[in-house]
Coordinates of N, CA and C in Angstrom, one line a residue:
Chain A
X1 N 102.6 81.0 86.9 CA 101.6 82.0 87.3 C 101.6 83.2 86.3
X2 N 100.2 83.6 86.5 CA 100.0 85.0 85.1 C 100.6 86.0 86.4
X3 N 101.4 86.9 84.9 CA 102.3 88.7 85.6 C 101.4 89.6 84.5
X4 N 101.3 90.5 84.8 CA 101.1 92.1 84.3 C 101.5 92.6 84.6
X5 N 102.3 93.4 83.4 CA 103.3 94.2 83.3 C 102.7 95.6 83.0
X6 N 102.6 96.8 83.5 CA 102.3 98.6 83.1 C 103.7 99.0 83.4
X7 N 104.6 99.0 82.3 CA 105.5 100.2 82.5 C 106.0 101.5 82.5
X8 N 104.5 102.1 82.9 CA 104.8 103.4 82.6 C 103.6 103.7 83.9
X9 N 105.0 104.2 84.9 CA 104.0 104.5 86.0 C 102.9 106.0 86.1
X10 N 103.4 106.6 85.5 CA 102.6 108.1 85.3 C 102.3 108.6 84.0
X11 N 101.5 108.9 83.6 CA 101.4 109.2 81.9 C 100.6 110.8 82.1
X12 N 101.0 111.9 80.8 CA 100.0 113.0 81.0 C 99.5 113.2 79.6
X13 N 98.5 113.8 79.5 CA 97.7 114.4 77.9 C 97.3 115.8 78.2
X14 N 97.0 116.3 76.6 CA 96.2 117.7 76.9 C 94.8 117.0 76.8
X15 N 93.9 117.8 77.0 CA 92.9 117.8 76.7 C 92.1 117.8 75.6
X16 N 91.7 116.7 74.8 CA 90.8 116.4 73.5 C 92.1 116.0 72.7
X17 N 93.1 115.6 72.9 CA 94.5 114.4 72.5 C 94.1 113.2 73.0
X18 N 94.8 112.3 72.2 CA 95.1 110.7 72.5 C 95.9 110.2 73.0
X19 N 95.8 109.4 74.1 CA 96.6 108.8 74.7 C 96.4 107.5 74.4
X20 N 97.6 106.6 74.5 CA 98.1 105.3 75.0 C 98.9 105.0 75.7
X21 N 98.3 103.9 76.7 CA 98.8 103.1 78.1 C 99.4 101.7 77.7
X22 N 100.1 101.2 78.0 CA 100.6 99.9 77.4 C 100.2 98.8 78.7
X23 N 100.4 97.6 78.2 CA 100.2 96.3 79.2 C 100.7 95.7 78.5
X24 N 101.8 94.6 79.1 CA 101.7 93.3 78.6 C 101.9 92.1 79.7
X25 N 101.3 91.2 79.7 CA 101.3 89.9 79.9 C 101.6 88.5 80.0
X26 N 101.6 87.7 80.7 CA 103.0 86.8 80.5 C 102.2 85.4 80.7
X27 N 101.7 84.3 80.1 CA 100.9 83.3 80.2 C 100.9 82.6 79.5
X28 N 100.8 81.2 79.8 CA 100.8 79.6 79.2 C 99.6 79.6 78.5
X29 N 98.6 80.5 78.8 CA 97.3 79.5 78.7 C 96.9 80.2 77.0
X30 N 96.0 79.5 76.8 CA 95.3 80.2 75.3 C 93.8 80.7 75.1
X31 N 93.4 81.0 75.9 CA 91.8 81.4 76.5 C 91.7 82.6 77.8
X32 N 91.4 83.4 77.4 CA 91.1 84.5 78.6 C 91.3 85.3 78.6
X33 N 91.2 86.5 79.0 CA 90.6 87.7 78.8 C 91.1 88.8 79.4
X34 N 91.0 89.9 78.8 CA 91.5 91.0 79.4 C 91.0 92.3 79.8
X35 N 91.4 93.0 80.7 CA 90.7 94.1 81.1 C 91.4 95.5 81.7
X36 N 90.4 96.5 81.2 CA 91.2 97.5 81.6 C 90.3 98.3 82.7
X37 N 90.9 98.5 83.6 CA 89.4 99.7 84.9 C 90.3 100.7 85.2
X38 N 89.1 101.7 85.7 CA 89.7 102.9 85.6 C 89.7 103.0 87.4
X39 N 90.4 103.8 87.9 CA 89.6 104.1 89.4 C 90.5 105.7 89.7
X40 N 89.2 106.2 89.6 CA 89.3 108.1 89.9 C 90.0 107.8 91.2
X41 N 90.3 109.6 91.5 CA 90.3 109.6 92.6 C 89.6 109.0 93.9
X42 N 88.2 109.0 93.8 CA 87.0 108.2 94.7 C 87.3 106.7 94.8
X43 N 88.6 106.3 94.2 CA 89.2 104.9 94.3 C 88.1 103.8 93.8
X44 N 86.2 104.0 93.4 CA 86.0 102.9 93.1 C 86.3 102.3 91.9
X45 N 86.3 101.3 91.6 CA 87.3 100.3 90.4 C 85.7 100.4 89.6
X46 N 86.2 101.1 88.1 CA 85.1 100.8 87.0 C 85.7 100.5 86.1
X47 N 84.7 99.3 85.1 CA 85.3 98.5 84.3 C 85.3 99.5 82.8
X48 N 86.0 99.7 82.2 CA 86.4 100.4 81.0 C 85.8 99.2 79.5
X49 N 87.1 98.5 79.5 CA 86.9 97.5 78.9 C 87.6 96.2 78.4
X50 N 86.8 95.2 78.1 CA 87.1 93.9 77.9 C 87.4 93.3 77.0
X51 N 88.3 92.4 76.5 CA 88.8 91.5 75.6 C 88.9 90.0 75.7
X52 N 87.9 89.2 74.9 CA 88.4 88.2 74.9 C 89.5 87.3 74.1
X53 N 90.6 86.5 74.7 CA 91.7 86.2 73.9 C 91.0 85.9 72.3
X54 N 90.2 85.1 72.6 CA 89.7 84.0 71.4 C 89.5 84.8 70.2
X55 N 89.0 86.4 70.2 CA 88.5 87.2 69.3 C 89.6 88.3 68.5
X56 N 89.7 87.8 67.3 CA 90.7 89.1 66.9 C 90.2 90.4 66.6
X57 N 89.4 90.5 66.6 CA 88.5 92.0 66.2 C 89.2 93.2 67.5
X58 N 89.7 94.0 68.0 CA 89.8 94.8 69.1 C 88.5 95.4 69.6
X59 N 88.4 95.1 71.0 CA 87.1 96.0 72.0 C 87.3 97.5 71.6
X60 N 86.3 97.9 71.3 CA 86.0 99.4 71.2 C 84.5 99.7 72.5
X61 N 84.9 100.5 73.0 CA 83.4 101.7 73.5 C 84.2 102.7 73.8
X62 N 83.2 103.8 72.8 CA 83.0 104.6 72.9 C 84.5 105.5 72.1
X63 N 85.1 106.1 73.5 CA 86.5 106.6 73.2 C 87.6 106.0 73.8
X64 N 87.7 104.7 73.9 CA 88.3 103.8 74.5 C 88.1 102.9 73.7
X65 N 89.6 102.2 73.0 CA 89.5 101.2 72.0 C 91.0 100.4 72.6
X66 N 91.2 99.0 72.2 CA 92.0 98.6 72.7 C 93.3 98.1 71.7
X67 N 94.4 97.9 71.6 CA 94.8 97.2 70.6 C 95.6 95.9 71.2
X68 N 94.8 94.8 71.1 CA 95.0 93.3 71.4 C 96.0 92.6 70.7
X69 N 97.3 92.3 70.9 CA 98.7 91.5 69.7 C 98.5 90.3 70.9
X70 N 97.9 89.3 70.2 CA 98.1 87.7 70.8 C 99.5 87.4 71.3
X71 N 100.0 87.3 70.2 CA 101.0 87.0 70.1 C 102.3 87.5 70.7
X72 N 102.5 88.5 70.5 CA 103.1 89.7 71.7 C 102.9 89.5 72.8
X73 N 101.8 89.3 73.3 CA 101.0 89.5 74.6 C 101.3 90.7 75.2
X74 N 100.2 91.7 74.5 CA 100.2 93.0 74.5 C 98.5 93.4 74.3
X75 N 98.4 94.5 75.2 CA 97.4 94.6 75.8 C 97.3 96.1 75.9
X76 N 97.2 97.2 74.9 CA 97.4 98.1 75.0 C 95.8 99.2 74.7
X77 N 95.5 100.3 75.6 CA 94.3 100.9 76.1 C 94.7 102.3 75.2
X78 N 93.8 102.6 74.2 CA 93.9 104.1 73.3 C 92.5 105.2 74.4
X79 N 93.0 106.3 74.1 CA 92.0 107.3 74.8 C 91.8 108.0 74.2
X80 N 90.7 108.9 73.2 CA 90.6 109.6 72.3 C 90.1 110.5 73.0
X81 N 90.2 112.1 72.6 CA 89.5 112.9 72.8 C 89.4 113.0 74.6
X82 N 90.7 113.0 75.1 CA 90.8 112.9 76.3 C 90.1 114.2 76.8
X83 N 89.3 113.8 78.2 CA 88.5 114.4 78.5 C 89.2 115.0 80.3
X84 N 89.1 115.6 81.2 CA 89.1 116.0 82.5 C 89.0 114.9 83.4
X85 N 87.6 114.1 83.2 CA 87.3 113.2 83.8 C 87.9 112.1 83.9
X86 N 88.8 111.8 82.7 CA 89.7 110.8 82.5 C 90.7 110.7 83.2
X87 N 90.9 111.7 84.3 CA 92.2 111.9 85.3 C 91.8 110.5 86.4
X88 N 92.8 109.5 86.4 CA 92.3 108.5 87.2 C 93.4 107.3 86.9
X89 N 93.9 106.6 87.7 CA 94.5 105.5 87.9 C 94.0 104.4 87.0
X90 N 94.7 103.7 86.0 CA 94.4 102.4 84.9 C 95.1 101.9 85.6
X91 N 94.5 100.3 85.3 CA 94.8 98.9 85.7 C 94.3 98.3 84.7
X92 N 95.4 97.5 84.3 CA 95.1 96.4 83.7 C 95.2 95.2 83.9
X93 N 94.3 94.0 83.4 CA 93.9 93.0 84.4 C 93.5 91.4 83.4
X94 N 93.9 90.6 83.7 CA 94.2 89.6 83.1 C 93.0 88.3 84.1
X95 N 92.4 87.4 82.9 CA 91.9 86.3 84.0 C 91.8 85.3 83.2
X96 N 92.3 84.2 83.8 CA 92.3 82.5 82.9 C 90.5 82.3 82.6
X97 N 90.7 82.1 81.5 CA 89.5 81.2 81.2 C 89.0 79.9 81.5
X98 N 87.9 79.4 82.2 CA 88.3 78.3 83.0 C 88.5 78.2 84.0
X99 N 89.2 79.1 84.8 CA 90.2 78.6 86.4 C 88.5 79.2 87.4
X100 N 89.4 80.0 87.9 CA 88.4 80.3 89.8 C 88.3 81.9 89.0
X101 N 88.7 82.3 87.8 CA 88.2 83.8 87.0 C 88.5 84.9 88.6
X102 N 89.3 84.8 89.0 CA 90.3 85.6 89.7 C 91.0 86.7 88.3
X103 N 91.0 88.1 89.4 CA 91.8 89.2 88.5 C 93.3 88.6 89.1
X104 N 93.8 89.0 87.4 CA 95.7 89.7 88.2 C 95.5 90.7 87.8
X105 N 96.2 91.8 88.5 CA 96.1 93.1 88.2 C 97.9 93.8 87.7
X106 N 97.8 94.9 86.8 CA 99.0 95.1 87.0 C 99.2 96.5 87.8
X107 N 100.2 97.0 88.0 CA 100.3 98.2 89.1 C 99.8 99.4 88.3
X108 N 99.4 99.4 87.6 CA 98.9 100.7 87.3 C 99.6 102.1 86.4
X109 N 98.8 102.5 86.1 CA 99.4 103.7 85.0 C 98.6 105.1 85.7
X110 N 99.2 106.2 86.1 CA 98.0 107.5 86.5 C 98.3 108.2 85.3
X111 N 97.0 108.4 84.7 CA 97.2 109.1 83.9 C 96.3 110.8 84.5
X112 N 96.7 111.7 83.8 CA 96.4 112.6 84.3 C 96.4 114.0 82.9
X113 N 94.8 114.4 82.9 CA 94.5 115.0 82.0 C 94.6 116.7 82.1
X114 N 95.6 117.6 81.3 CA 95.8 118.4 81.3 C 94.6 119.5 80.8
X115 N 93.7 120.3 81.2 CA 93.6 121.3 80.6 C 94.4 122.3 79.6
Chain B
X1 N 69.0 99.5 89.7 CA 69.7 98.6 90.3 C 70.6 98.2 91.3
X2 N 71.0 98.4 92.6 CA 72.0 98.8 93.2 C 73.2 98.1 92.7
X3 N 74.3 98.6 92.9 CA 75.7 98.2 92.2 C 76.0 97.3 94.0
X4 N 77.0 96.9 94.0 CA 78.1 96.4 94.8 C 78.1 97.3 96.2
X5 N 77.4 96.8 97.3 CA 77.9 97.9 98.5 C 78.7 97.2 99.6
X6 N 79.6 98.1 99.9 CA 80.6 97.5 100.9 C 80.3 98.7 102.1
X7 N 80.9 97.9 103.3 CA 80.3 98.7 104.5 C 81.2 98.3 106.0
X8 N 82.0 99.1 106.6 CA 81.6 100.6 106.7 C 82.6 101.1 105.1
X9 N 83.0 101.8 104.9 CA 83.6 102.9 103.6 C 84.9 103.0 104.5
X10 N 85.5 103.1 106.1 CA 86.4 103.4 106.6 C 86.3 102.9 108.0
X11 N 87.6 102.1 108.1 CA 87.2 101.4 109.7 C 88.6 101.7 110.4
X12 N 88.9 102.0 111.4 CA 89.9 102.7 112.1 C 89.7 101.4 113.4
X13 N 91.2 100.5 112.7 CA 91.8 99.7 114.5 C 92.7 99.8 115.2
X14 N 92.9 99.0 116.3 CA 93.7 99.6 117.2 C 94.5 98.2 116.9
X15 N 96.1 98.3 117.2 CA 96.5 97.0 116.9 C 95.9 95.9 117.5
X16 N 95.6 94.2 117.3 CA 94.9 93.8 118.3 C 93.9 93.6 118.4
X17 N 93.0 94.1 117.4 CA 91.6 94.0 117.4 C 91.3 93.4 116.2
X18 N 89.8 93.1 116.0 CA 89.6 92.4 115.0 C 88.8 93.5 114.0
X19 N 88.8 93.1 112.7 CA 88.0 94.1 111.6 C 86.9 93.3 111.0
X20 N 86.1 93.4 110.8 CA 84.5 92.7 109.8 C 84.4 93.9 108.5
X21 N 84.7 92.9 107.3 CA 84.5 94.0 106.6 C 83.1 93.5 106.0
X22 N 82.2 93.7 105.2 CA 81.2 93.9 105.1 C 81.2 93.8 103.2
X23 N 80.2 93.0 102.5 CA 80.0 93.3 101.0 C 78.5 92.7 100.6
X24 N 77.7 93.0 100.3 CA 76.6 92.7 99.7 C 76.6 93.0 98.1
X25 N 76.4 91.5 97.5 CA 76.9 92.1 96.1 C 75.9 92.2 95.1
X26 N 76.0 92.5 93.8 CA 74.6 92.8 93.2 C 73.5 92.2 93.2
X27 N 72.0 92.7 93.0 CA 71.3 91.8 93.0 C 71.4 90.7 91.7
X28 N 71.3 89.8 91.7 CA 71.6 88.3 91.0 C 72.8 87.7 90.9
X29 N 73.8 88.5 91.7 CA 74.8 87.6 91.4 C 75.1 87.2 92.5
X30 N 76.3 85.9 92.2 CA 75.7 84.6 93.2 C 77.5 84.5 93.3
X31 N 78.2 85.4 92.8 CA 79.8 85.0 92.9 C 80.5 86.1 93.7
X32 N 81.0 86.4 94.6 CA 81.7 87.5 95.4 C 83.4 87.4 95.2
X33 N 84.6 88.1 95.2 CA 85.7 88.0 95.2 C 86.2 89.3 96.0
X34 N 87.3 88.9 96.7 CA 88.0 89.9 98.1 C 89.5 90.3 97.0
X35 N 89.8 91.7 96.8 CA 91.1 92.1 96.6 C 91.3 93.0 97.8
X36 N 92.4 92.5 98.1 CA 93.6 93.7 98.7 C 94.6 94.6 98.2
X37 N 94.0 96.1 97.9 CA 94.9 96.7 97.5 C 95.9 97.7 98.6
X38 N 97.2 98.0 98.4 CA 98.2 98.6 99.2 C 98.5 99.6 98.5
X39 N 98.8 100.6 99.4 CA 99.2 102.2 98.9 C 100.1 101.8 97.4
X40 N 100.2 102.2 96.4 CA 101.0 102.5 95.2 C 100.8 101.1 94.3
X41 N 100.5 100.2 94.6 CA 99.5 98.9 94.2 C 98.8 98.5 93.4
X42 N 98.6 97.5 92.7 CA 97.5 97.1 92.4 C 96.7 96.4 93.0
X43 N 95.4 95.8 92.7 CA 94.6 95.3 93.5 C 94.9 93.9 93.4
X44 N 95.4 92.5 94.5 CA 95.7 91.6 94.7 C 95.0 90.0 95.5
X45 N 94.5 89.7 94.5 CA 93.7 88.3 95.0 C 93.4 88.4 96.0
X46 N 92.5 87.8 96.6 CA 92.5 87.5 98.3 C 91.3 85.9 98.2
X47 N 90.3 85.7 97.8 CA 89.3 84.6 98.2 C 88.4 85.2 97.3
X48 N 87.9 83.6 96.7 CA 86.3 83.7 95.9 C 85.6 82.9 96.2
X49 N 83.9 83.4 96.9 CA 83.5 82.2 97.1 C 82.3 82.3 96.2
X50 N 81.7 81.4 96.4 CA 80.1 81.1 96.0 C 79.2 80.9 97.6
X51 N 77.8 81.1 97.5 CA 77.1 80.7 98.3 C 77.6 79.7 99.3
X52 N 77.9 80.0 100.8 CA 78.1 78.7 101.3 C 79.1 78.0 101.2
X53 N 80.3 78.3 100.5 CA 81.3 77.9 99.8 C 82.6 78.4 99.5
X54 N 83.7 78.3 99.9 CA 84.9 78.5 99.6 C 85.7 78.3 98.2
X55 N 85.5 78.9 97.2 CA 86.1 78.4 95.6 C 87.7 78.5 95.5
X56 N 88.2 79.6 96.0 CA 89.9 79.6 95.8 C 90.2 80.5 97.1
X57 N 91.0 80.4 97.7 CA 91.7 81.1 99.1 C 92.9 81.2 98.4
X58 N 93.5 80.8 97.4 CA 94.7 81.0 97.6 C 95.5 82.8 97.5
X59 N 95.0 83.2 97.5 CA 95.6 84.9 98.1 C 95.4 85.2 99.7
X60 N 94.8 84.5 100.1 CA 94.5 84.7 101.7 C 95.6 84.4 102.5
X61 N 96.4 85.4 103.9 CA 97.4 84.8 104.0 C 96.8 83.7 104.8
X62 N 97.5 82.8 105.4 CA 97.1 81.7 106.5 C 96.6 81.9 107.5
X63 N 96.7 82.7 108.5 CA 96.6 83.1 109.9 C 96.0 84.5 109.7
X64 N 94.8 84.7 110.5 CA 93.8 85.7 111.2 C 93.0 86.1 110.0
X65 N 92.9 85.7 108.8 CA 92.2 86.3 107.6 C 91.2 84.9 107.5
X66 N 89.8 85.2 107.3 CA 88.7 84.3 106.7 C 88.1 84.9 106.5
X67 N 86.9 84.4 105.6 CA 86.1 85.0 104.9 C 85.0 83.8 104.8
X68 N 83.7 84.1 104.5 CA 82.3 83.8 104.5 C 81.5 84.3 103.5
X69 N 80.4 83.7 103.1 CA 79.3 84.0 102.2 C 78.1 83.2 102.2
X70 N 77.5 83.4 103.5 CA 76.5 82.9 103.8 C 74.9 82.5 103.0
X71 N 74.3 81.6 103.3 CA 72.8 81.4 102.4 C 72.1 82.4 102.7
X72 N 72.0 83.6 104.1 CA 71.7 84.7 103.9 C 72.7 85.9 104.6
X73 N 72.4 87.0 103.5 CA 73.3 88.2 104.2 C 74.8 88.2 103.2
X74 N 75.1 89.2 103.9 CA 76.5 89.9 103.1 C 77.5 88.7 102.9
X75 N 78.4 89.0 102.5 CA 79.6 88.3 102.3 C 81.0 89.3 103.6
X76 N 81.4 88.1 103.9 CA 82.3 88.9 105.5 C 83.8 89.0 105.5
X77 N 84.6 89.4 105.3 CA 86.0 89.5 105.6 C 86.3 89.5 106.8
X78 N 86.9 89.1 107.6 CA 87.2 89.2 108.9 C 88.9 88.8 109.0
X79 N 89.4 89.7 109.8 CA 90.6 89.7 110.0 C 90.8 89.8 112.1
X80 N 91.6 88.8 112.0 CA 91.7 89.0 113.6 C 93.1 89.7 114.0
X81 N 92.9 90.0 115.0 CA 94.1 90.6 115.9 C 95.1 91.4 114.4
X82 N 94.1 92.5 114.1 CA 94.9 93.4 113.2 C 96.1 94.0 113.3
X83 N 97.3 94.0 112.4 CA 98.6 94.7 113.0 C 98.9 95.8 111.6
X84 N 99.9 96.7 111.8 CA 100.0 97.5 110.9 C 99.8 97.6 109.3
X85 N 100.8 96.1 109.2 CA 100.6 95.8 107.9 C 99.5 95.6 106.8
X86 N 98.2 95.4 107.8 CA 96.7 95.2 107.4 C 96.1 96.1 107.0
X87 N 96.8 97.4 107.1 CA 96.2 98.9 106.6 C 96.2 98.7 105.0
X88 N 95.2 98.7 104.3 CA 95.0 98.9 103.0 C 93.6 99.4 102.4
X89 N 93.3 99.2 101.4 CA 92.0 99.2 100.9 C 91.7 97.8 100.6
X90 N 90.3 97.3 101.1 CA 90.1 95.7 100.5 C 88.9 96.3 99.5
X91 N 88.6 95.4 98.4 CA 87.6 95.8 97.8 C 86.7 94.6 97.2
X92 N 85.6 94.7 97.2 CA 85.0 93.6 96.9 C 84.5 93.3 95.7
X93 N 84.3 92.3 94.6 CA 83.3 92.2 93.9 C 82.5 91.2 93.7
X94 N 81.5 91.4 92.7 CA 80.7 90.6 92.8 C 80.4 90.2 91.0
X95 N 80.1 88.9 90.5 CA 79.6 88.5 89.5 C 78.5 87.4 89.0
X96 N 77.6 87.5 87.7 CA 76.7 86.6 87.8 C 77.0 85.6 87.5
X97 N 75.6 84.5 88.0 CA 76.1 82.9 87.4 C 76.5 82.4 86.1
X98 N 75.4 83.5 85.5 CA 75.7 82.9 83.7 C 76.8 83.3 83.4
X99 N 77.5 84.8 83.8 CA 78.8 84.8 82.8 C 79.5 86.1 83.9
X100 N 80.6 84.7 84.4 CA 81.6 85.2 85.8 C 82.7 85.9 84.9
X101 N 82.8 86.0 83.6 CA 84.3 86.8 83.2 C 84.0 88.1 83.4
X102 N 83.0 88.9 84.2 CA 83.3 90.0 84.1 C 82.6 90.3 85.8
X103 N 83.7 91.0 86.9 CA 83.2 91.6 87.9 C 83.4 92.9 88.1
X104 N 81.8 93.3 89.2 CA 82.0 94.4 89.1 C 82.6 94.6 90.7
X105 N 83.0 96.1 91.1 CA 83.4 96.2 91.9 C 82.6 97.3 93.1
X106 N 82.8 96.9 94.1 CA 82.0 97.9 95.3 C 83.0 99.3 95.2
X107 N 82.5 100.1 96.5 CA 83.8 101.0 96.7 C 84.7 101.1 97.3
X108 N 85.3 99.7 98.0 CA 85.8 99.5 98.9 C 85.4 99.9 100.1
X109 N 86.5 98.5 101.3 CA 86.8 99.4 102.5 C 88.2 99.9 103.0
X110 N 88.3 101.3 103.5 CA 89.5 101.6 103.6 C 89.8 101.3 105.0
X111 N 90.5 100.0 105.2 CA 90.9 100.0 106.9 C 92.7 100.7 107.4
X112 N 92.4 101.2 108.6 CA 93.4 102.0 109.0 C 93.7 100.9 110.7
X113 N 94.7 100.6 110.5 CA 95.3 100.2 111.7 C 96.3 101.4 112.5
X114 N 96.0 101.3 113.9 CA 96.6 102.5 114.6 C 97.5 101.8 115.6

């Protein structure tokens, strides 16, 4: 069975600094995809961003870029120019390519942006 | 476009009773999926269905939990004879036919067992 791993249960930044959240991952398979969502306080889950295994290029939008190590099975989420709004619970989220495309989720990182 | 609506936003039971939780998922998409998240948690499998159809249960526990996704109308969680343990947030999503790698999410429902 796929695990996700966030070791770092609380994380903090100043404001307009960079952050990084780590993930890693534990899986047989060689296809599939990764994801990071954010959920504010208001708890709804919004999708940030996606990676497909197959591609070595890293997902970028915007001020969220990802850095993807296959091989590692490492799954780690950059935050540039952290903003206020950024204050919000990450999850990171893994899904077979192929299967029933079910999330695993890992427990999460709060990060929490300082003025 | 409406996004993912789940309904009620907060349901309060008494042990014993049953819960309906409620998801209507975006317009075009034809795939729904149920997570259970628990206080300090992350969000954890529960059932995906298609139209009509059952695809994976295996997060579901065995007893008092089913689920539905009827040819018309919402998609249904139903939990019978709720007990403490059942207090969480469930949250729904939804994805399209052509390309299920990416779901979006409702805003949950937050059920409170009393």
């Amino acid at each position: 069975a796929q695990t996700v791993t966030q070791s770092q249960p609380e994380m903090s930044v100043q404001e307009a600094e960079t952050v990084t959240l780590s993930c890693t991952y534990d899986t047989s398979e060689n296809n599939y995809y990764l994801f990071w969502y954010k959920q504010p306080p208001s708890r709804q889950m919004i999708l940030v961003i996606r990676q497909e295994a197959y591609k070595q290029q890293n997902a970028t939008e915007n001020r969220f870029s990802v850095n993807f190590q296959k091989a590692a099975k490492s799954f780690s989420l950059k935050i540039s120019d952290s903003q206020l709004g950024d204050t919000a619970m990450y999850f990171c989220a893994f899904m077979m390519q192929g299967g029933s495309e079910k999330l695993v989720f890992g427990k999460g990182t709060k990060l929490t942006v300082n003025p | 476009n409406a996004g993912v609506m789940q309904n009620p936003r907060h349901l309060v039971r008494r042990r014993g009773q049953e819960a309906r939780l409620r998801c209507s998922p975006m317009k075009g998409h034809s795939h729904v999926y149920w997570y259970r998240q628990l206080p300090e948690e992350g969000l954890k499998f529960m059932v995906y269905l298609q139209k009509e159809n059952i695809i994976d249960e295996s997060g579901m526990p065995k007893e008092r939990f089913s689920a539905e996704f009827p040819k018309e109308g919402p998609s249904i969680l139903r939990i019978q004879q709720v007990v403490r343990g059942d207090s969480a947030a469930y949250f729904c999503a939804s994805s399209p036919l052509v390309r299920t790698d990416t779901q979006y999410f409702g805003p949950g429902t937050r059920l409170t067992v009393l």
